[in-house]
mmCIF file of C-alpha atoms and ligand atoms in Angstrom:
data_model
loop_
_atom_site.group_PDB
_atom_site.id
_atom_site.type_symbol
_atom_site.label_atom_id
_atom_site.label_comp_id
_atom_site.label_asym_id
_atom_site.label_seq_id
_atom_site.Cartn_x
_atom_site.Cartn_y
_atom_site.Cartn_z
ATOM 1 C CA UNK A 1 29.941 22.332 27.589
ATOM 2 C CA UNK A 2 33.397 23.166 26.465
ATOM 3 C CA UNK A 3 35.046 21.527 23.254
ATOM 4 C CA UNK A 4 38.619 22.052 21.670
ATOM 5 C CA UNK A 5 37.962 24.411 18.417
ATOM 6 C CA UNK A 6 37.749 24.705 15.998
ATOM 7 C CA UNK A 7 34.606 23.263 15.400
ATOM 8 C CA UNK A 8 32.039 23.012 12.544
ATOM 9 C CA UNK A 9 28.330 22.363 14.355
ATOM 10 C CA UNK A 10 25.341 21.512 12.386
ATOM 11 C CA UNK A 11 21.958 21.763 13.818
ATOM 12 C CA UNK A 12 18.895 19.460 12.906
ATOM 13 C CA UNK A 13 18.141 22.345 9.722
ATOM 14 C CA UNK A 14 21.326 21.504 8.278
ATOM 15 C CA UNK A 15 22.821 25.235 9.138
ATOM 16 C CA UNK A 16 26.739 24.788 10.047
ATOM 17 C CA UNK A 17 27.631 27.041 12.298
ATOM 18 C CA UNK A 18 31.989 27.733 12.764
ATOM 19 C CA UNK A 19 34.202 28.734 15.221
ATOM 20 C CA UNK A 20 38.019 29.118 14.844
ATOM 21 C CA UNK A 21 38.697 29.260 19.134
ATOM 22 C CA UNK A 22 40.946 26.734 20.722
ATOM 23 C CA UNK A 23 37.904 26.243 23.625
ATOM 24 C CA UNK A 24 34.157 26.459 22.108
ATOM 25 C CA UNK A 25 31.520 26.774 24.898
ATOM 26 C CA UNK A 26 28.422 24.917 23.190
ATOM 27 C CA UNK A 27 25.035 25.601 24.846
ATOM 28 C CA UNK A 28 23.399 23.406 26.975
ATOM 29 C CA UNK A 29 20.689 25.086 28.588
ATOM 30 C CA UNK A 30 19.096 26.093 24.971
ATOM 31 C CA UNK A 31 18.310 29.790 26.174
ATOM 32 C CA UNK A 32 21.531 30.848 24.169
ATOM 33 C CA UNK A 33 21.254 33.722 21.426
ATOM 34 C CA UNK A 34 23.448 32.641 19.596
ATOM 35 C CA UNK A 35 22.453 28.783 19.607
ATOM 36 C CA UNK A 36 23.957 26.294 19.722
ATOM 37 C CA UNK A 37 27.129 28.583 20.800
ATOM 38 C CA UNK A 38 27.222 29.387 24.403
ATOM 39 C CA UNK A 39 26.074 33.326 25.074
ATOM 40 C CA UNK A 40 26.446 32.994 29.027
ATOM 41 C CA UNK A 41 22.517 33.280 29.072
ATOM 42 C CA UNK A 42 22.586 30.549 31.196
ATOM 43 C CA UNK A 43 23.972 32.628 33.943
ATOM 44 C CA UNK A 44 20.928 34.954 34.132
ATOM 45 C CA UNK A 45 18.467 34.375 36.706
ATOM 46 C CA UNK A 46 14.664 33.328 35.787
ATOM 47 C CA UNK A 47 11.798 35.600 36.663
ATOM 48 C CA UNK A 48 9.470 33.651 38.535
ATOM 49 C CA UNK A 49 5.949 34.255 38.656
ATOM 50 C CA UNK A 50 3.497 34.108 41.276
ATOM 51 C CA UNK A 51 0.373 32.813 40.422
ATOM 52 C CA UNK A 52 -2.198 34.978 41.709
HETATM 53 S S1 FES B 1 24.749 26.983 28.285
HETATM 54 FE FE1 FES B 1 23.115 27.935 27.276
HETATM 55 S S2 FES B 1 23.694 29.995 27.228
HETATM 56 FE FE2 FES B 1 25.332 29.033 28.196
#
């Protein structure tokens, strides 16, 4: 999800987490890094496994 920066995010432990951009890219598929910022992790394909 994109947003127009800067923004100030805090998560549900009270850590704020700032970034000065005009676009932030929040994360949305919670496999980000770099949480709740957007790492483009979400691009990256699963490994599926076969059950044997
Ligand atoms: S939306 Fe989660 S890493 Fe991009």
């Amino acid at each position: 999800m994109l947003v127009e920066g800067p923004v100030e995010i805090e998560d549900h432990e009270g850590e704020v987490v700032r970034s000065d951009r005009f676009v932030v890219a929040i994360c949305g598929c919670g496999r980000s890094k770099t949480y709740p910022l957007c790492d483009t992790s979400h691009r990256r394909k699963r490994r599926h496994t076969r059950k044997q």
